[in-house]
mmCIF file of C-alpha atoms in Angstrom:
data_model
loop_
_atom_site.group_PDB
_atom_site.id
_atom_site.type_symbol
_atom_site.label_atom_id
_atom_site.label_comp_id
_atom_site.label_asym_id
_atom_site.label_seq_id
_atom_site.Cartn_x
_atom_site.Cartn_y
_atom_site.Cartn_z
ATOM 1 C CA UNK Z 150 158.494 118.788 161.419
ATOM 2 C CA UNK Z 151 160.661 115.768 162.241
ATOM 3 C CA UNK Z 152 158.137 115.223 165.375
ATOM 4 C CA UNK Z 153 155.727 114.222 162.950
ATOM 5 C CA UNK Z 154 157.510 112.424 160.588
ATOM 6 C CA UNK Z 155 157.777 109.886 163.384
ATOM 7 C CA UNK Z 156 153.959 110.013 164.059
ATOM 8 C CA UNK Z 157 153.462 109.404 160.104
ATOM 9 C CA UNK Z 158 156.142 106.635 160.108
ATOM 10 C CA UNK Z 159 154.646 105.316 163.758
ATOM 11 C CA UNK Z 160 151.413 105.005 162.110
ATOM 12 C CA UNK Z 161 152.415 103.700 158.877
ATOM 13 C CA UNK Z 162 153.947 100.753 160.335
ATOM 14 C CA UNK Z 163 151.493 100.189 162.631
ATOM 15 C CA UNK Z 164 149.121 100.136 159.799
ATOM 16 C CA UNK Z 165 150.719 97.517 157.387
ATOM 17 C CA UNK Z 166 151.008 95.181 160.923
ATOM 18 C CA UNK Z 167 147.288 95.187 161.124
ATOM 19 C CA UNK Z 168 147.171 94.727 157.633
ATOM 20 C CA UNK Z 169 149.439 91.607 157.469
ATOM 21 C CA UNK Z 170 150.647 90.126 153.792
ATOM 22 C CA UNK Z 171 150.029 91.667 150.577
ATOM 23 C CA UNK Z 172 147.774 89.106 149.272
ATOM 24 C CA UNK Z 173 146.170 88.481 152.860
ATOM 25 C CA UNK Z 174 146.998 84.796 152.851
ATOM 26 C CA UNK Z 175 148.428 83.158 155.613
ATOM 27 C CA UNK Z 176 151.635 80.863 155.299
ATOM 28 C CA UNK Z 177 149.857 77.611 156.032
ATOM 29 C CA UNK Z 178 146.712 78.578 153.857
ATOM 30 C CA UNK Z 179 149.288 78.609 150.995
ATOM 31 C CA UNK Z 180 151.134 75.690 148.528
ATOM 32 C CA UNK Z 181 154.362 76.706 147.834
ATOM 33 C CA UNK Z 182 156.382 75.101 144.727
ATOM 34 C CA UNK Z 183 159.676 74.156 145.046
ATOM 35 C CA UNK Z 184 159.797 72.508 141.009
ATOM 36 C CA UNK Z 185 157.747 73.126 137.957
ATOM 37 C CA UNK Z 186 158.293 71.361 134.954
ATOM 38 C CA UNK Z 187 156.479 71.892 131.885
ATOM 39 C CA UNK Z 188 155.890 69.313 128.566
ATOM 40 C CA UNK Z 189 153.694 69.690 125.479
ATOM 41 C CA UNK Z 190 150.326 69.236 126.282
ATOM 42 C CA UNK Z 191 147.034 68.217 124.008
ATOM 43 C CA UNK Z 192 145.564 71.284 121.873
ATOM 44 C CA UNK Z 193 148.207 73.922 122.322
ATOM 45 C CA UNK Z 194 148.266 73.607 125.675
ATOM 46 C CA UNK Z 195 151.359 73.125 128.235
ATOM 47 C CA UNK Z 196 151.174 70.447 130.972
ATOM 48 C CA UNK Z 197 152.782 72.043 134.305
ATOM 49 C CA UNK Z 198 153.711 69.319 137.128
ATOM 50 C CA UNK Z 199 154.958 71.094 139.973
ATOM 51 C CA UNK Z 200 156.733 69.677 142.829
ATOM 52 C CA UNK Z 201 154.589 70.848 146.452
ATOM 53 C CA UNK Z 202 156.790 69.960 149.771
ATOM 54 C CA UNK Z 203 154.370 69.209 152.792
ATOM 55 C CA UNK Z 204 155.084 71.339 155.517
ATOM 56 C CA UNK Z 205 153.020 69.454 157.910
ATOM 57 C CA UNK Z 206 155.267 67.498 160.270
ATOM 58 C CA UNK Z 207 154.689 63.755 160.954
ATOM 59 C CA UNK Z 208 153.869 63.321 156.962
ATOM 60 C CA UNK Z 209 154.978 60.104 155.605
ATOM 61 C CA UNK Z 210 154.859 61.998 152.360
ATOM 62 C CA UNK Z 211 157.417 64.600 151.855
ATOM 63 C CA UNK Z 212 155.943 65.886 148.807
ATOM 64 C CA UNK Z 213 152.566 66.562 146.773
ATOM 65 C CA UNK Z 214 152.965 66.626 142.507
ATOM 66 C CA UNK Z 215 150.342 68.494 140.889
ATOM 67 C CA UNK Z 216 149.244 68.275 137.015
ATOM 68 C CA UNK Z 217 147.498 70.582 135.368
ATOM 69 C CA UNK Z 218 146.965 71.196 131.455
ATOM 70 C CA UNK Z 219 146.712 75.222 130.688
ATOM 71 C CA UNK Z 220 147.600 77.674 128.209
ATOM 72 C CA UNK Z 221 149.920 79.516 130.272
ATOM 73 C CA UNK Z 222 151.269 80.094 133.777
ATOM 74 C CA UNK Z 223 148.421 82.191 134.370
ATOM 75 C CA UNK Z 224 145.886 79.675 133.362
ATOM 76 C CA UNK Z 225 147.707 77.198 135.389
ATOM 77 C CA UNK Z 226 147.385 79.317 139.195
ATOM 78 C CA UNK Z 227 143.752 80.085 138.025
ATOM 79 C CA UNK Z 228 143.131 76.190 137.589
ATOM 80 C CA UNK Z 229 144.709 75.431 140.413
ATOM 81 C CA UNK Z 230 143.203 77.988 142.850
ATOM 82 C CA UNK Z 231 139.238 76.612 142.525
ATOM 83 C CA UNK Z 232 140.725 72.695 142.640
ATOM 84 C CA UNK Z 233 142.360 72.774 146.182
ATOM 85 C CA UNK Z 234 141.198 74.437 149.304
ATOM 86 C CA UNK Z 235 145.041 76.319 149.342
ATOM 87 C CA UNK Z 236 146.533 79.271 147.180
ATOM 88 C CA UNK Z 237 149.082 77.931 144.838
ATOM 89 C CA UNK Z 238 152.547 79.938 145.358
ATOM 90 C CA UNK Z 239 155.663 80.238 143.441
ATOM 91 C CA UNK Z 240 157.573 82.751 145.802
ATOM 92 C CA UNK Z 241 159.674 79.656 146.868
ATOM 93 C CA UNK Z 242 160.252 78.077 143.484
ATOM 94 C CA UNK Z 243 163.906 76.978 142.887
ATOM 95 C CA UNK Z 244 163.594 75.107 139.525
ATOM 96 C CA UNK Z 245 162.058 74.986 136.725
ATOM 97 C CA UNK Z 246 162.661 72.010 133.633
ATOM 98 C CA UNK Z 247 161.831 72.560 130.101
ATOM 99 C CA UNK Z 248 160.800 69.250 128.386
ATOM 100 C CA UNK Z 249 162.613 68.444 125.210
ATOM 101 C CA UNK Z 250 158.907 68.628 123.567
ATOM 102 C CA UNK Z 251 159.077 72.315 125.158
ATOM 103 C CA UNK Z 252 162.396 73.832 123.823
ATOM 104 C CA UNK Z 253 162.105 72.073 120.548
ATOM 105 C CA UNK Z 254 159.307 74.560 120.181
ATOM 106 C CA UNK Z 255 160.839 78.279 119.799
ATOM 107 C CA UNK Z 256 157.332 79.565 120.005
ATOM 108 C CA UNK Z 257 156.037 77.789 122.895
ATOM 109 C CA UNK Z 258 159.484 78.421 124.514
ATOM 110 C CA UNK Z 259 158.956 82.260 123.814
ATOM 111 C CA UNK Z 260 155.589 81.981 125.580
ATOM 112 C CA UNK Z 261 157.069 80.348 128.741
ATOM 113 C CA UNK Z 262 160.104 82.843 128.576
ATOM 114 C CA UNK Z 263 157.866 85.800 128.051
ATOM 115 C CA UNK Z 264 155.738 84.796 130.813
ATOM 116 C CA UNK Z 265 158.264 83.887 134.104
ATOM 117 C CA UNK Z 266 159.828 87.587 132.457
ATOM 118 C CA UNK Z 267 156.644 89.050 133.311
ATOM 119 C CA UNK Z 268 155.491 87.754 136.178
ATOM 120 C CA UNK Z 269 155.704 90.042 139.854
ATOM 121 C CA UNK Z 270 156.478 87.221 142.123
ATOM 122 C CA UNK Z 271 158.736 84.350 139.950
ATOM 123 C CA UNK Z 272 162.387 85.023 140.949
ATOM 124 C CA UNK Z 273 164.247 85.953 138.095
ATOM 125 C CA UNK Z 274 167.148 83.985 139.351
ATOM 126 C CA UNK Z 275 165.654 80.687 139.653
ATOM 127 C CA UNK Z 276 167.093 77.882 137.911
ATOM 128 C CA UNK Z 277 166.718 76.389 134.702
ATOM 129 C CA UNK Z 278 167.557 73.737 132.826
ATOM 130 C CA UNK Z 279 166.171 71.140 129.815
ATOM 131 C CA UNK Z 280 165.079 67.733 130.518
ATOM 132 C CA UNK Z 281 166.430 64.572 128.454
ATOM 133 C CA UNK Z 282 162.924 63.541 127.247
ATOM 134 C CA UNK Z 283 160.002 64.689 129.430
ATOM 135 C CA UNK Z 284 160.099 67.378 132.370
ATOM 136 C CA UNK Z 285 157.310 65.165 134.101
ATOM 137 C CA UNK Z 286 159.809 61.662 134.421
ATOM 138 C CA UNK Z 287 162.618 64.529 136.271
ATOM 139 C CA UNK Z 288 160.051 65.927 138.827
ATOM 140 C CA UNK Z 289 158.571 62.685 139.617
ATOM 141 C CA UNK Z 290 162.087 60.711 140.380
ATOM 142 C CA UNK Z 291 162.063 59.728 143.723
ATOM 143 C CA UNK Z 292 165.629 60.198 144.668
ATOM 144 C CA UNK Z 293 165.546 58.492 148.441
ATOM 145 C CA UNK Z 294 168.386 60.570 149.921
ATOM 146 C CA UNK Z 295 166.919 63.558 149.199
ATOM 147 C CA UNK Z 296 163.398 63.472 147.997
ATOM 148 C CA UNK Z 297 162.172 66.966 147.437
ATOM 149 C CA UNK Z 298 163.724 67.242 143.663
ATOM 150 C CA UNK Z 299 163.175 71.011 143.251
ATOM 151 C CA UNK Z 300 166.184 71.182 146.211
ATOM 152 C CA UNK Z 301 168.144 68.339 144.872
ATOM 153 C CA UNK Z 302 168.315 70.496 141.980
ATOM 154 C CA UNK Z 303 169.073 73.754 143.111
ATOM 155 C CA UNK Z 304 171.930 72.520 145.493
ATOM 156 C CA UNK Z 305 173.177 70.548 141.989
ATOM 157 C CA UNK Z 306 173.348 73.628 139.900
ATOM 158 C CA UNK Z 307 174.362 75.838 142.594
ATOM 159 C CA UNK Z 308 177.991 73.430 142.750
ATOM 160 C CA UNK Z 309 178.091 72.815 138.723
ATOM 161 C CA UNK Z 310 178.259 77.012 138.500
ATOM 162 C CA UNK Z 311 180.631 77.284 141.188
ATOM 163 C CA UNK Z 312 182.924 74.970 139.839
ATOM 164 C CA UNK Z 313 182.548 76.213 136.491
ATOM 165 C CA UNK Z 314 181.295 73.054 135.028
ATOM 166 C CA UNK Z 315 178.191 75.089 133.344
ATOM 167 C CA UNK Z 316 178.332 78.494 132.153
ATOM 168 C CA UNK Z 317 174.184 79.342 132.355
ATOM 169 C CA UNK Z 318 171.791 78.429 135.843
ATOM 170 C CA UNK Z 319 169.962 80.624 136.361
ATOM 171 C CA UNK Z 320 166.514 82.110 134.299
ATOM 172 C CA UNK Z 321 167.634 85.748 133.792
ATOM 173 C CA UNK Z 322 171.141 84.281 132.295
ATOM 174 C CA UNK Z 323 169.658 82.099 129.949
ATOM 175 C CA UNK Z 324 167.085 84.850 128.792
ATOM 176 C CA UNK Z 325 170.152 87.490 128.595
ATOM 177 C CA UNK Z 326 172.454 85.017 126.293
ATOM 178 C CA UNK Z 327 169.463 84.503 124.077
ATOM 179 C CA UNK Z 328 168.995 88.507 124.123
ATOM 180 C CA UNK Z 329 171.835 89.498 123.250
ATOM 181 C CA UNK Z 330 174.131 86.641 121.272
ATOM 182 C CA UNK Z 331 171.263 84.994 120.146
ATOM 183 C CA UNK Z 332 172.512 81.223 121.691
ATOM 184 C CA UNK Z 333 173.674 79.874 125.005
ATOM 185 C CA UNK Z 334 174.005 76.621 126.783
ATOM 186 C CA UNK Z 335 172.150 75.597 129.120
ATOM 187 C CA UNK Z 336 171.917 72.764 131.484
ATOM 188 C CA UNK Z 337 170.656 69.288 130.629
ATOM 189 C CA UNK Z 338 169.185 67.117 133.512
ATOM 190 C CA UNK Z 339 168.585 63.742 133.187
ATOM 191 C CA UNK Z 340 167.169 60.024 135.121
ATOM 192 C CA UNK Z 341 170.545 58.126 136.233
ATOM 193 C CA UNK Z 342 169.333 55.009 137.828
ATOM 194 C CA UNK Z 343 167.634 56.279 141.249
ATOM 195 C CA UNK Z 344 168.845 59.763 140.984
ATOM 196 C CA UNK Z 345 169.475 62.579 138.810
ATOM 197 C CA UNK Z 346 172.268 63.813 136.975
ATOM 198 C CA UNK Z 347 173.830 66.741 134.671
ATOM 199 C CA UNK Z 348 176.475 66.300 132.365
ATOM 200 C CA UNK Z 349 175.631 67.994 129.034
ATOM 201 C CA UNK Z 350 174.689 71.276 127.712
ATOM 202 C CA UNK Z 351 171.721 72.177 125.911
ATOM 203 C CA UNK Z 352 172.764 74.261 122.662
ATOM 204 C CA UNK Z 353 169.452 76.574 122.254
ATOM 205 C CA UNK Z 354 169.787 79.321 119.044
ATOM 206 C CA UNK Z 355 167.028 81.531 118.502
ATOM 207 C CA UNK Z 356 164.689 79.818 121.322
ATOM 208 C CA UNK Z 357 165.486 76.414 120.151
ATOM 209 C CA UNK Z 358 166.908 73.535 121.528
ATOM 210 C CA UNK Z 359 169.031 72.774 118.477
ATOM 211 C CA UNK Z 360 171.259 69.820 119.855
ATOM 212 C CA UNK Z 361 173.563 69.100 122.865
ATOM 213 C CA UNK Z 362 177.612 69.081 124.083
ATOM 214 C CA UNK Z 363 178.908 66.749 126.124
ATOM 215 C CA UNK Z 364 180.653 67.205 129.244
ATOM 216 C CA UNK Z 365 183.836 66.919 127.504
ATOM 217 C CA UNK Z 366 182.931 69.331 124.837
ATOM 218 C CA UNK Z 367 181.243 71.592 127.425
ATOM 219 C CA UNK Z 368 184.273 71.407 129.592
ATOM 220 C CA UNK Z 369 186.283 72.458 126.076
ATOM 221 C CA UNK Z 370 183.700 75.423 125.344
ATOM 222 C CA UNK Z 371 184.159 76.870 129.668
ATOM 223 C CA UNK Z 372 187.658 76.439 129.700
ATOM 224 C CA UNK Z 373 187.577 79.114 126.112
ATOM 225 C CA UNK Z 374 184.694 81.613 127.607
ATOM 226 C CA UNK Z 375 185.618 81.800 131.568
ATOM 227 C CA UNK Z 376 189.234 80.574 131.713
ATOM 228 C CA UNK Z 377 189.769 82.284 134.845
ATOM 229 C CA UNK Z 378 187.476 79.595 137.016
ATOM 230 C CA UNK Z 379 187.957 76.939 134.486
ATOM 231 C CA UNK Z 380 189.148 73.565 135.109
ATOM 232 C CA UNK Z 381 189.897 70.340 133.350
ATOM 233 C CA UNK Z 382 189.596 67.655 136.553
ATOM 234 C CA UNK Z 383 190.627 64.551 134.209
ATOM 235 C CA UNK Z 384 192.409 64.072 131.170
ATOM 236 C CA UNK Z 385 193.460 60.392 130.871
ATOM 237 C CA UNK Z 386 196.007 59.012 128.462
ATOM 238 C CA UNK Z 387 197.978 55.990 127.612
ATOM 239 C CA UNK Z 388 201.449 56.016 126.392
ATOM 240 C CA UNK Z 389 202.272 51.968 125.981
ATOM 241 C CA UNK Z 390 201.720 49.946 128.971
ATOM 242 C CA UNK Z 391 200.973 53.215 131.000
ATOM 243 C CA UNK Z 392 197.812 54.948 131.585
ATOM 244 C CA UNK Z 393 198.280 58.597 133.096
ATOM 245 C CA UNK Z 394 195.490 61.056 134.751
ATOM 246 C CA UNK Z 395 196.391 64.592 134.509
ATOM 247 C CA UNK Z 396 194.174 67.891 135.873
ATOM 248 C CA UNK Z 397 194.635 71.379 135.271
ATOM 249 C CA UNK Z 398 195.079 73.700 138.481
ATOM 250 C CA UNK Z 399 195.944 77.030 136.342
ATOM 251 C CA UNK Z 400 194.583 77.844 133.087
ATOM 252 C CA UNK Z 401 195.862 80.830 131.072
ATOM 253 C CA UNK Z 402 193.684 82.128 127.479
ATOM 254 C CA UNK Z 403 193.761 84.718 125.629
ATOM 255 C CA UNK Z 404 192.515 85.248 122.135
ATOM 256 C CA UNK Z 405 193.185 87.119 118.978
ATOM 257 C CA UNK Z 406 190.673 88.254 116.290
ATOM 258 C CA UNK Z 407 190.081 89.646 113.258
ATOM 259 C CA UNK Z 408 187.479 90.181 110.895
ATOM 260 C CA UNK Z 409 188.359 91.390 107.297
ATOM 261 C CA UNK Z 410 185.227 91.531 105.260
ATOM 262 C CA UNK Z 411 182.868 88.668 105.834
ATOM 263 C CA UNK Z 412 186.751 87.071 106.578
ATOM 264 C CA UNK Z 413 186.893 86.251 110.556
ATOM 265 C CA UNK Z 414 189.350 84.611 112.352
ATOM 266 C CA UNK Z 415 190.283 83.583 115.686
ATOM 267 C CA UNK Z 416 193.071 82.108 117.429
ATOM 268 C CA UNK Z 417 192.537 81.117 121.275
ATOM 269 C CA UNK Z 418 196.335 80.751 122.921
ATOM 270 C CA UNK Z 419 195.772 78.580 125.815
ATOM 271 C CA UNK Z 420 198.844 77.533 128.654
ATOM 272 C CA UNK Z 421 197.923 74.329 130.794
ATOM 273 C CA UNK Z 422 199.472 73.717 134.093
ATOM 274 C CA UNK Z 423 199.257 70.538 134.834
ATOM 275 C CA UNK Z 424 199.908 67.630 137.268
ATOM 276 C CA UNK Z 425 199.699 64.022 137.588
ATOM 277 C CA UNK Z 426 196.480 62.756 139.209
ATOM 278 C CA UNK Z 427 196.923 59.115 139.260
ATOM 279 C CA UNK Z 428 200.195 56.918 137.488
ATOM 280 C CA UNK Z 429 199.353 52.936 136.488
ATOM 281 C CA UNK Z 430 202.947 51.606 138.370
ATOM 282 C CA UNK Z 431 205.110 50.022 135.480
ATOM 283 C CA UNK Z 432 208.644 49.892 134.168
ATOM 284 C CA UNK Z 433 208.111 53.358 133.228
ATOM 285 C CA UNK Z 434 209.212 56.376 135.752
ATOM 286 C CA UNK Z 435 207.912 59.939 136.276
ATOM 287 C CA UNK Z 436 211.815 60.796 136.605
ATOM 288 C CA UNK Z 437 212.360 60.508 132.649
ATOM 289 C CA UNK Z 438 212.383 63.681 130.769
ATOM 290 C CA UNK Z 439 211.444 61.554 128.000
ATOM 291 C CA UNK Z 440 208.747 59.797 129.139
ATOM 292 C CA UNK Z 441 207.488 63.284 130.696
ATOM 293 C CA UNK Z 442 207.751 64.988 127.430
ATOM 294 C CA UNK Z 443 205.613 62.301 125.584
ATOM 295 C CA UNK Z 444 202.972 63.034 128.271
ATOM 296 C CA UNK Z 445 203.007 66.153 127.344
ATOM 297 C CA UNK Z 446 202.649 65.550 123.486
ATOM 298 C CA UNK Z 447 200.257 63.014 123.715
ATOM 299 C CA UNK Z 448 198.084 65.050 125.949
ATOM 300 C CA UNK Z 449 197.981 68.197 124.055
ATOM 301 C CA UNK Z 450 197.194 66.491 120.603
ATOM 302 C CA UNK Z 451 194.239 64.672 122.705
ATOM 303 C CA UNK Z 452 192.879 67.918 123.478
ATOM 304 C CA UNK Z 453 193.567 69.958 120.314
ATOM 305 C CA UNK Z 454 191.536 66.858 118.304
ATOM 306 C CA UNK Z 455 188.822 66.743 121.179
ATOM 307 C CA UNK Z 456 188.534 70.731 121.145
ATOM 308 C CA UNK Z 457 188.635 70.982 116.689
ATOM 309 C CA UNK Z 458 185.740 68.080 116.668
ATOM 310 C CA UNK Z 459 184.171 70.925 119.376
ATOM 311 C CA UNK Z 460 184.409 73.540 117.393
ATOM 312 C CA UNK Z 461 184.098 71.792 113.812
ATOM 313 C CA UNK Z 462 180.373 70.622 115.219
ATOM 314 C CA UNK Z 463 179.220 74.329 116.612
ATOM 315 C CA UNK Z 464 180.286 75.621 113.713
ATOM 316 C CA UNK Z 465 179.278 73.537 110.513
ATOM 317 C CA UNK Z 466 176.325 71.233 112.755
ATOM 318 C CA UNK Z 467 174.781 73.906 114.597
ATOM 319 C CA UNK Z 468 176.036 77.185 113.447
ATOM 320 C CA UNK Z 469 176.030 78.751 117.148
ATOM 321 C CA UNK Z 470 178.411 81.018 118.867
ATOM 322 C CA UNK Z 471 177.927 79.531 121.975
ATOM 323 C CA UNK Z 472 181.615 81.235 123.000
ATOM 324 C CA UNK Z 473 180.377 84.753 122.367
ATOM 325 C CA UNK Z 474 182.780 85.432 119.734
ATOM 326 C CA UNK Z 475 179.773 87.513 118.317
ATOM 327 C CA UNK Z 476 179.791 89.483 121.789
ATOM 328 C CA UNK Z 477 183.429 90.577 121.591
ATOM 329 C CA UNK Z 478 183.315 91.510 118.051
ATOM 330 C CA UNK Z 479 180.397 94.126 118.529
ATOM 331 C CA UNK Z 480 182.456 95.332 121.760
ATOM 332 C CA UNK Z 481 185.836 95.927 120.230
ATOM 333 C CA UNK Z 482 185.691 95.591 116.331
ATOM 334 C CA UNK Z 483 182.086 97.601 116.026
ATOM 335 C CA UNK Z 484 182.402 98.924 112.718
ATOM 336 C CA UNK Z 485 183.460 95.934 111.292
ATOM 337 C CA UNK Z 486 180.999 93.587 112.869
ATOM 338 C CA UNK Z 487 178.067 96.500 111.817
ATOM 339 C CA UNK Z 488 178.860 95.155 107.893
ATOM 340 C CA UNK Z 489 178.438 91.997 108.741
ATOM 341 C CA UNK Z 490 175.752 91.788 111.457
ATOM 342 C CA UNK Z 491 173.237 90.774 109.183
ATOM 343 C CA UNK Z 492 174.998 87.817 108.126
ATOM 344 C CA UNK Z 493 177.178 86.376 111.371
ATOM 345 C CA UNK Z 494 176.039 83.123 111.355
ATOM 346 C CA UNK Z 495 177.244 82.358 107.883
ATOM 347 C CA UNK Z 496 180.623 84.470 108.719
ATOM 348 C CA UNK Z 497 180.946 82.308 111.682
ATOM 349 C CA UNK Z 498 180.289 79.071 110.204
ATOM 350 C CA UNK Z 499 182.553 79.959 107.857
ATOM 351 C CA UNK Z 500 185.405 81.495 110.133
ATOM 352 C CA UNK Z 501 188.708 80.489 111.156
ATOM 353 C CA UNK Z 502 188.370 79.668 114.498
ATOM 354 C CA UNK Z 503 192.003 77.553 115.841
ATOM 355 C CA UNK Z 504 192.674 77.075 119.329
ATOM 356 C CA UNK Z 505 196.857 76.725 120.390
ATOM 357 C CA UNK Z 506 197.667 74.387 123.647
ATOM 358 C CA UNK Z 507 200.811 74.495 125.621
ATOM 359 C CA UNK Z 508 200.942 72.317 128.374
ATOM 360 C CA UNK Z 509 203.689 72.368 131.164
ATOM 361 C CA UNK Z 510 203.772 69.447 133.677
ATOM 362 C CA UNK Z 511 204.058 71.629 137.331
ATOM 363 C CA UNK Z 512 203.672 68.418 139.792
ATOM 364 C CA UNK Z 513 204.083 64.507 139.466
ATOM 365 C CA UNK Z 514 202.831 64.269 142.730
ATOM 366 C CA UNK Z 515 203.951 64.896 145.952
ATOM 367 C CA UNK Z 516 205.852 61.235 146.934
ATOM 368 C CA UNK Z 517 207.864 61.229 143.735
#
């Protein structure tokens, strides 16, 4: 018996070797994309320009863009596959941008959604994110240190998640958040003179980009939902003649709520370890109590007014629960939130939502 289990395995493997790939395609017969980005087409249609690295060495050009006007991803391969003399692959794809004419659309972001969801060979990891203005203008930005902009990308988001500066990066996270809470944030990308950057958050609520956050407000919103990896790298004051740079290096949150009828309220506790990044030199000393103390104050109201303007505009501007307040309420408070499930964004909007800083100075650096 176990003789010829290893003839059937023997022969099995020697079989799918003859065979080769799946599809029969060899590797250079093949276009792989590294970026797609899609924008509102003419007639209902999408336009897809996707970014195509050359592979053959000695090309001045690093990099093919293709544009094509379809219905659908589907559409877009077929198009593509009896216009070039290669197959059209997106095994390798590491981005792909939304165009704000896209994700203003829920029901042509549903389509696009729907689709990658579906489809055997997109990665359901790759990463997303929504243009500022047209997806075309990101893919086609030649960025000379590092041309291929699908990579430049990737590498970006991969750091930004890592370091906690954006909570959503990848496909199946954005798709999940708008699953199950309804909204999430996810990144913006944008043209910053001959590169790219990402600051801000796109707030998207029931497959709609509704409006964006900052990078201050979206540092506010990551330092509430993940305080664990959270950081604040930078808050500058100025007390008189003196302007201080403080960062965070340990964050401490925890939270509180309740919900009493359509009543809900919240209260975020949040310690601040901080130290002194950089000191403008002046008659003033790091040595005084005093002076240390109004740091302290000064800081803390700057971030409880930065943090209430936050809140004040997710709440009343956009009515989004962007820090899952909806998600812990249907985990620990289920009966209650079953009463009112119906109606959450109104009970939200209308909540009680405070947030409560203490800060404690740890370091004024290591000479003084």
């Amino acid at each position: 018996y176990i003789m010829i289990k290893k003839i059937l395995l023997v022969i099995t493997t020697f079989t799918f070797l003859l065979t080769g790939c799946w599809d029969n395609v060899e590797i250079n017969d093949r276009e792989y994309i590294f970026a797609v980005g899609i924008d509102k087409g003419e007639n209902d249609n999408l336009s897809f320009i996707a970014e195509i690295p050359k592979i053959n060495e000695g090309s001045k050009e690093q990099r093919l863009i293709y544009t094509q006007e379809s219905k659908n991803f589907a559409n877009f391969y077929n198009d593509s596959y009896v216009r070039s003399d290669k197959v059209i692959s997106d095994r390798l794809m590491q981005v792909i941008i939304i165009g704000e004419s896209v994700a203003s659309d829920p029901e042509s972001i549903k389509r696009v959604f729907d689709e990658i969801e579906r489809s055997p060979q997109i990665n359901r990891r790759v990463k997303i994110a929504v243009a500022k203005g047209s997806a075309k203008d990101i893919i086609t930005t030649e960025i000379p240190r590092n041309p291929i902009v699908g990579r430049y990308l990737s590498e970006m988001l991969i750091k930004l998640k890592k370091s906690n500066y954006q909570d959503i990066y990848t496909f199946d996270e954005a798709l999940l958040n708008l699953q199950e809470y309804g909204s999430g944030m996810i990144p913006v990308v944008e043209k910053h003179e001959d590169s790219l950057k990402i600051e801000s958050s796109a707030i998207m609520k029931d497959y709609k980009h509704i409006g964006n956050l900052n990078n201050d407000e979206n540092e506010i919103i990551m330092l509430l939902i993940e305080p664990k990896t959270s950081n604040l790298k930078n808050m500058s004051v100025s007390i008189d003649d003196s302007n201080i740079s403080l960062g965070a290096v340990n964050i401490k949150v925890t939270d509180k709520i309740k919900l009493n009828g359509d009543k809900l309220t919240v209260d975020y506790y949040v310690s601040l370890y901080c130290y002194i990044d950089s000191f403008t030199l002046n008659n003033k000393s790091l040595a005084d109590i005093n002076f240390i103390s109004r740091i302290k104050d000064t800081a803390t109201k700057q971030i409880s007014e930065l943090t209430d303007n936050t809140i004040s505009k997710l709440q009343k501007t956009y009515k989004a629960d962007v820090m899952r307040i909806k998600g812990n309420l249907n985990k620990f408070h289920n009966k209650e939130y079953d009463k009112i499930k119906d109606k959450y964004e109104q009970v939200f909007a209308d909540a009680d939502i405070k947030v409560h800083y203490v800060m404690d100075i740890k370091s004024t650096g290591l000479v003084k």
